[in-house]
């Protein structure tokens, strides 16, 4: 398999998405003072909340994120990187109904990141929750579905990695929506539901980016006929 220039750009977009999102989580969380940010207790969404105060009726907690614009901007950029990566590797990953269905669901998940970033939970909870559903619901179904891509396709070559990521993400999604921390806290469970997708695209992007770039075949040398004998130019 040779990689086109656009395919390589798409792969590099995938490589960049997860580190950007993780660094934004870390940096924004470090700016919390009272209380300090806890990956076990607080949701990812808390980092993007625009106001300070008690938040969430199901798990009331004080939220105050001074650098929420950074988190929301990084999440929006993550959405763009994921979407561009999906579109530029669209044909590269293979053909067939399973591959196309998985790609469509993953593209919707990228849209979910954008929706969540543009509508913080404390500004428009309904749209924010819709974004979360696109990420953790449809996106993780798409991730698991990608694990069933035919082995003859590019996507199917990494079936074990994809199935493992999809199973972990979907199981964590169920536990998160059931508000079950299972030893890592509800906030930790949300990360187990959200992070497999960008981490998977990062791994897949690295594998794809290592593929040699497609180069055009050299033009055949011109020949001339000299007294019935073919002579190379």
mmCIF file of C-alpha atoms in Angstrom:
data_model
loop_
_atom_site.group_PDB
_atom_site.id
_atom_site.type_symbol
_atom_site.label_atom_id
_atom_site.label_comp_id
_atom_site.label_asym_id
_atom_site.label_seq_id
_atom_site.Cartn_x
_atom_site.Cartn_y
_atom_site.Cartn_z
ATOM 1 C CA UNK A 1 0.000 0.000 0.000
ATOM 2 C CA UNK A 2 1.320 3.410 -1.025
ATOM 3 C CA UNK A 3 0.105 6.573 0.658
ATOM 4 C CA UNK A 4 -0.943 9.656 -1.287
ATOM 5 C CA UNK A 5 0.022 13.119 -0.099
ATOM 6 C CA UNK A 6 -3.531 13.842 1.058
ATOM 7 C CA UNK A 7 -3.633 10.503 2.859
ATOM 8 C CA UNK A 8 -0.431 11.362 4.695
ATOM 9 C CA UNK A 9 -1.860 14.735 5.742
ATOM 10 C CA UNK A 10 -4.948 12.952 7.064
ATOM 11 C CA UNK A 11 -2.786 10.491 8.991
ATOM 12 C CA UNK A 12 -0.776 13.324 10.547
ATOM 13 C CA UNK A 13 -4.008 15.065 11.580
ATOM 14 C CA UNK A 14 -4.957 11.898 13.423
ATOM 15 C CA UNK A 15 -1.538 11.736 15.068
ATOM 16 C CA UNK A 16 -1.905 15.294 16.373
ATOM 17 C CA UNK A 17 -5.470 15.092 17.724
ATOM 18 C CA UNK A 18 -4.943 12.976 20.856
ATOM 19 C CA UNK A 19 -1.808 14.779 22.170
ATOM 20 C CA UNK A 20 -3.507 18.147 21.690
ATOM 21 C CA UNK A 21 -6.611 17.030 23.573
ATOM 22 C CA UNK A 22 -4.620 15.442 26.416
ATOM 23 C CA UNK A 23 -2.300 18.432 26.851
ATOM 24 C CA UNK A 24 -5.308 20.766 26.960
ATOM 25 C CA UNK A 25 -6.858 18.580 29.669
ATOM 26 C CA UNK A 26 -3.676 18.693 31.729
ATOM 27 C CA UNK A 27 -2.901 22.391 31.332
ATOM 28 C CA UNK A 28 -6.475 23.568 31.904
ATOM 29 C CA UNK A 29 -6.852 21.307 34.928
ATOM 30 C CA UNK A 30 -3.642 22.625 36.490
ATOM 31 C CA UNK A 31 -5.129 26.129 36.562
ATOM 32 C CA UNK A 32 -7.823 25.044 39.026
ATOM 33 C CA UNK A 33 -7.134 26.287 42.543
ATOM 34 C CA UNK A 34 -10.085 25.813 44.886
ATOM 35 C CA UNK A 35 -10.936 23.048 44.416
ATOM 36 C CA UNK A 36 -8.093 21.437 42.521
ATOM 37 C CA UNK A 37 -9.135 19.463 39.478
ATOM 38 C CA UNK A 38 -9.561 15.702 39.912
ATOM 39 C CA UNK A 39 -9.597 13.310 36.969
ATOM 40 C CA UNK A 40 -11.480 10.840 39.159
ATOM 41 C CA UNK A 41 -14.184 13.237 40.351
ATOM 42 C CA UNK A 42 -14.624 15.868 37.663
ATOM 43 C CA UNK A 43 -15.904 15.421 34.145
ATOM 44 C CA UNK A 44 -13.999 16.522 31.072
ATOM 45 C CA UNK A 45 -16.843 18.967 30.473
ATOM 46 C CA UNK A 46 -16.045 20.727 33.756
ATOM 47 C CA UNK A 47 -12.844 22.029 32.175
ATOM 48 C CA UNK A 48 -14.882 23.873 29.564
ATOM 49 C CA UNK A 49 -17.573 25.316 31.830
ATOM 50 C CA UNK A 50 -17.771 29.080 31.380
ATOM 51 C CA UNK A 51 -18.947 29.981 34.901
ATOM 52 C CA UNK A 52 -17.976 29.208 38.487
ATOM 53 C CA UNK A 53 -20.421 27.534 40.851
ATOM 54 C CA UNK A 54 -22.066 24.318 41.987
ATOM 55 C CA UNK A 55 -22.767 22.167 38.959
ATOM 56 C CA UNK A 56 -24.621 18.908 38.140
ATOM 57 C CA UNK A 57 -27.671 17.762 40.089
ATOM 58 C CA UNK A 58 -26.694 14.081 39.898
ATOM 59 C CA UNK A 59 -23.192 14.669 41.354
ATOM 60 C CA UNK A 60 -23.119 18.214 42.778
ATOM 61 C CA UNK A 61 -19.598 19.657 42.731
ATOM 62 C CA UNK A 62 -18.019 23.080 42.599
ATOM 63 C CA UNK A 63 -16.636 23.912 39.173
ATOM 64 C CA UNK A 64 -14.413 26.876 38.303
ATOM 65 C CA UNK A 65 -12.197 26.597 35.222
ATOM 66 C CA UNK A 66 -10.199 29.818 34.646
ATOM 67 C CA UNK A 67 -8.772 28.604 31.355
ATOM 68 C CA UNK A 68 -12.000 27.222 29.890
ATOM 69 C CA UNK A 69 -11.449 29.126 26.588
ATOM 70 C CA UNK A 70 -8.236 27.129 26.071
ATOM 71 C CA UNK A 71 -10.014 23.827 26.677
ATOM 72 C CA UNK A 72 -12.892 24.644 24.358
ATOM 73 C CA UNK A 73 -10.561 25.908 21.626
ATOM 74 C CA UNK A 74 -8.431 22.764 21.892
ATOM 75 C CA UNK A 75 -11.521 20.542 21.773
ATOM 76 C CA UNK A 76 -12.754 22.359 18.676
ATOM 77 C CA UNK A 77 -9.341 21.922 17.047
ATOM 78 C CA UNK A 78 -9.415 18.243 17.998
ATOM 79 C CA UNK A 79 -12.762 17.960 16.229
ATOM 80 C CA UNK A 80 -11.289 19.518 13.089
ATOM 81 C CA UNK A 81 -8.219 17.257 13.139
ATOM 82 C CA UNK A 82 -10.328 14.128 13.574
ATOM 83 C CA UNK A 83 -12.735 15.140 10.813
ATOM 84 C CA UNK A 84 -9.990 16.074 8.339
ATOM 85 C CA UNK A 85 -8.196 12.827 9.140
ATOM 86 C CA UNK A 86 -11.324 10.795 8.448
ATOM 87 C CA UNK A 87 -12.093 12.583 5.179
ATOM 88 C CA UNK A 88 -8.543 12.474 3.795
ATOM 89 C CA UNK A 89 -8.138 8.757 4.589
ATOM 90 C CA UNK A 90 -11.679 7.893 3.448
ATOM 91 C CA UNK A 91 -10.739 5.789 0.415
ATOM 92 C CA UNK A 92 -7.458 4.642 1.893
ATOM 93 C CA UNK A 93 -9.066 2.617 4.700
ATOM 94 C CA UNK A 94 -10.978 0.367 2.331
ATOM 95 C CA UNK A 95 -14.382 -0.205 0.812
ATOM 96 C CA UNK A 96 -17.562 -1.946 1.833
ATOM 97 C CA UNK A 97 -20.569 -1.295 4.020
ATOM 98 C CA UNK A 98 -18.824 -1.975 7.337
ATOM 99 C CA UNK A 99 -15.943 0.394 6.587
ATOM 100 C CA UNK A 100 -18.226 3.170 5.343
ATOM 101 C CA UNK A 101 -20.628 2.820 8.282
ATOM 102 C CA UNK A 102 -17.730 2.979 10.744
ATOM 103 C CA UNK A 103 -16.262 6.040 9.026
ATOM 104 C CA UNK A 104 -19.637 7.797 9.057
ATOM 105 C CA UNK A 105 -20.097 7.187 12.783
ATOM 106 C CA UNK A 106 -16.555 8.362 13.510
ATOM 107 C CA UNK A 107 -17.209 11.515 11.506
ATOM 108 C CA UNK A 108 -20.312 12.137 13.616
ATOM 109 C CA UNK A 109 -18.146 11.706 16.720
ATOM 110 C CA UNK A 110 -15.819 14.423 15.416
ATOM 111 C CA UNK A 111 -18.889 16.616 15.077
ATOM 112 C CA UNK A 112 -19.700 15.785 18.686
ATOM 113 C CA UNK A 113 -16.378 17.240 19.819
ATOM 114 C CA UNK A 114 -17.199 20.449 17.963
ATOM 115 C CA UNK A 115 -20.695 20.598 19.433
ATOM 116 C CA UNK A 116 -19.409 20.070 22.979
ATOM 117 C CA UNK A 117 -16.743 22.753 22.517
ATOM 118 C CA UNK A 118 -19.093 25.356 21.070
ATOM 119 C CA UNK A 119 -21.762 24.737 23.724
ATOM 120 C CA UNK A 120 -20.254 24.310 27.217
ATOM 121 C CA UNK A 121 -22.375 22.249 29.585
ATOM 122 C CA UNK A 122 -23.306 25.222 31.770
ATOM 123 C CA UNK A 123 -24.264 27.352 28.748
ATOM 124 C CA UNK A 124 -26.396 24.927 26.710
ATOM 125 C CA UNK A 125 -26.605 21.591 28.451
ATOM 126 C CA UNK A 126 -28.875 19.967 25.865
ATOM 127 C CA UNK A 127 -26.539 20.585 22.928
ATOM 128 C CA UNK A 128 -23.531 19.680 25.049
ATOM 129 C CA UNK A 129 -25.109 16.358 26.026
ATOM 130 C CA UNK A 130 -25.931 15.726 22.366
ATOM 131 C CA UNK A 131 -22.261 16.247 21.565
ATOM 132 C CA UNK A 132 -21.286 13.816 24.320
ATOM 133 C CA UNK A 133 -23.725 11.247 22.916
ATOM 134 C CA UNK A 134 -22.199 11.590 19.450
ATOM 135 C CA UNK A 135 -18.735 11.014 20.935
ATOM 136 C CA UNK A 136 -19.387 8.257 23.449
ATOM 137 C CA UNK A 137 -22.462 6.697 21.893
ATOM 138 C CA UNK A 138 -22.217 6.751 18.103
ATOM 139 C CA UNK A 139 -18.457 7.273 18.010
ATOM 140 C CA UNK A 140 -17.686 4.246 20.153
ATOM 141 C CA UNK A 141 -20.144 2.098 18.207
ATOM 142 C CA UNK A 142 -18.298 3.209 15.079
ATOM 143 C CA UNK A 143 -14.977 2.328 16.704
ATOM 144 C CA UNK A 144 -16.186 -1.176 17.549
ATOM 145 C CA UNK A 145 -17.699 -1.564 14.085
ATOM 146 C CA UNK A 146 -14.344 -0.639 12.547
ATOM 147 C CA UNK A 147 -12.953 -3.716 14.270
ATOM 148 C CA UNK A 148 -15.129 -5.866 12.009
ATOM 149 C CA UNK A 149 -13.784 -4.379 8.784
ATOM 150 C CA UNK A 150 -12.769 -7.100 6.299
ATOM 151 C CA UNK A 151 -9.212 -8.287 6.734
ATOM 152 C CA UNK A 152 -8.485 -7.406 3.117
ATOM 153 C CA UNK A 153 -8.988 -3.688 3.838
ATOM 154 C CA UNK A 154 -6.424 -1.329 5.316
ATOM 155 C CA UNK A 155 -8.681 -0.808 8.326
ATOM 156 C CA UNK A 156 -8.997 -4.551 8.847
ATOM 157 C CA UNK A 157 -5.237 -4.974 9.210
ATOM 158 C CA UNK A 158 -5.396 -3.566 12.746
ATOM 159 C CA UNK A 159 -8.446 -5.511 13.899
ATOM 160 C CA UNK A 160 -7.123 -6.499 17.329
ATOM 161 C CA UNK A 161 -6.166 -2.940 18.253
ATOM 162 C CA UNK A 162 -9.502 -1.620 17.012
ATOM 163 C CA UNK A 163 -11.640 -4.247 18.739
ATOM 164 C CA UNK A 164 -9.806 -3.739 22.038
ATOM 165 C CA UNK A 165 -10.309 0.030 21.864
ATOM 166 C CA UNK A 166 -13.973 -0.328 20.909
ATOM 167 C CA UNK A 167 -14.818 -2.826 23.651
ATOM 168 C CA UNK A 168 -13.096 -0.755 26.348
ATOM 169 C CA UNK A 169 -14.761 2.451 25.162
ATOM 170 C CA UNK A 170 -18.272 1.000 24.977
ATOM 171 C CA UNK A 171 -18.010 -0.772 28.335
ATOM 172 C CA UNK A 172 -16.792 2.448 29.957
ATOM 173 C CA UNK A 173 -19.592 4.405 28.276
ATOM 174 C CA UNK A 174 -22.222 2.138 29.810
ATOM 175 C CA UNK A 175 -20.615 2.442 33.255
ATOM 176 C CA UNK A 176 -20.249 6.210 32.944
ATOM 177 C CA UNK A 177 -23.882 6.805 32.054
ATOM 178 C CA UNK A 178 -24.812 4.475 34.933
ATOM 179 C CA UNK A 179 -22.646 6.711 37.195
ATOM 180 C CA UNK A 180 -20.447 3.777 38.189
ATOM 181 C CA UNK A 181 -16.825 4.639 38.931
ATOM 182 C CA UNK A 182 -15.587 1.041 39.377
ATOM 183 C CA UNK A 183 -12.558 2.166 41.370
ATOM 184 C CA UNK A 184 -11.419 4.960 39.050
ATOM 185 C CA UNK A 185 -14.231 7.406 39.779
ATOM 186 C CA UNK A 186 -16.980 8.583 37.459
ATOM 187 C CA UNK A 187 -14.620 11.177 35.983
ATOM 188 C CA UNK A 188 -12.052 8.479 35.326
ATOM 189 C CA UNK A 189 -14.711 6.309 33.737
ATOM 190 C CA UNK A 190 -15.645 9.140 31.379
ATOM 191 C CA UNK A 191 -12.039 9.301 30.231
ATOM 192 C CA UNK A 192 -12.038 5.551 29.659
ATOM 193 C CA UNK A 193 -15.074 6.125 27.435
ATOM 194 C CA UNK A 194 -13.752 9.172 25.558
ATOM 195 C CA UNK A 195 -10.008 8.641 25.137
ATOM 196 C CA UNK A 196 -9.882 5.304 23.249
ATOM 197 C CA UNK A 197 -11.143 6.942 20.044
ATOM 198 C CA UNK A 198 -8.523 9.736 19.766
ATOM 199 C CA UNK A 199 -5.795 7.383 21.013
ATOM 200 C CA UNK A 200 -6.822 4.814 18.394
ATOM 201 C CA UNK A 201 -6.752 7.404 15.618
ATOM 202 C CA UNK A 202 -3.319 8.505 16.865
ATOM 203 C CA UNK A 203 -1.978 4.935 16.670
ATOM 204 C CA UNK A 204 -3.589 4.364 13.289
ATOM 205 C CA UNK A 205 -2.238 7.683 12.044
ATOM 206 C CA UNK A 206 1.304 6.697 13.051
ATOM 207 C CA UNK A 207 0.972 3.348 11.270
ATOM 208 C CA UNK A 208 -0.382 5.002 8.141
ATOM 209 C CA UNK A 209 2.189 7.808 8.170
ATOM 210 C CA UNK A 210 4.987 5.223 8.111
ATOM 211 C CA UNK A 211 3.676 3.930 4.775
ATOM 212 C CA UNK A 212 5.823 4.998 1.792
ATOM 213 C CA UNK A 213 4.436 7.887 -0.213
ATOM 214 C CA UNK A 214 3.088 7.011 -3.614
ATOM 215 C CA UNK A 215 5.428 8.220 -6.376
ATOM 216 C CA UNK A 216 4.474 8.468 -10.025
ATOM 217 C CA UNK A 217 5.968 5.814 -12.293
ATOM 218 C CA UNK A 218 8.804 7.087 -14.499
ATOM 219 C CA UNK A 219 7.871 7.838 -18.071
ATOM 220 C CA UNK A 220 9.111 5.244 -20.567
ATOM 221 C CA UNK A 221 12.177 6.250 -22.515
ATOM 222 C CA UNK A 222 11.546 7.446 -26.057
ATOM 223 C CA UNK A 223 12.858 5.241 -28.836
ATOM 224 C CA UNK A 224 13.480 5.669 -32.509
ATOM 225 C CA UNK A 225 13.732 3.159 -35.288
ATOM 226 C CA UNK A 226 16.985 3.294 -37.277
ATOM 227 C CA UNK A 227 17.065 0.965 -40.285
ATOM 228 C CA UNK A 228 14.730 -1.496 -38.588
ATOM 229 C CA UNK A 229 16.606 -1.505 -35.277
ATOM 230 C CA UNK A 230 14.990 0.036 -32.143
ATOM 231 C CA UNK A 231 17.492 2.437 -30.607
ATOM 232 C CA UNK A 232 16.883 4.066 -27.122
ATOM 233 C CA UNK A 233 17.111 7.862 -27.125
#
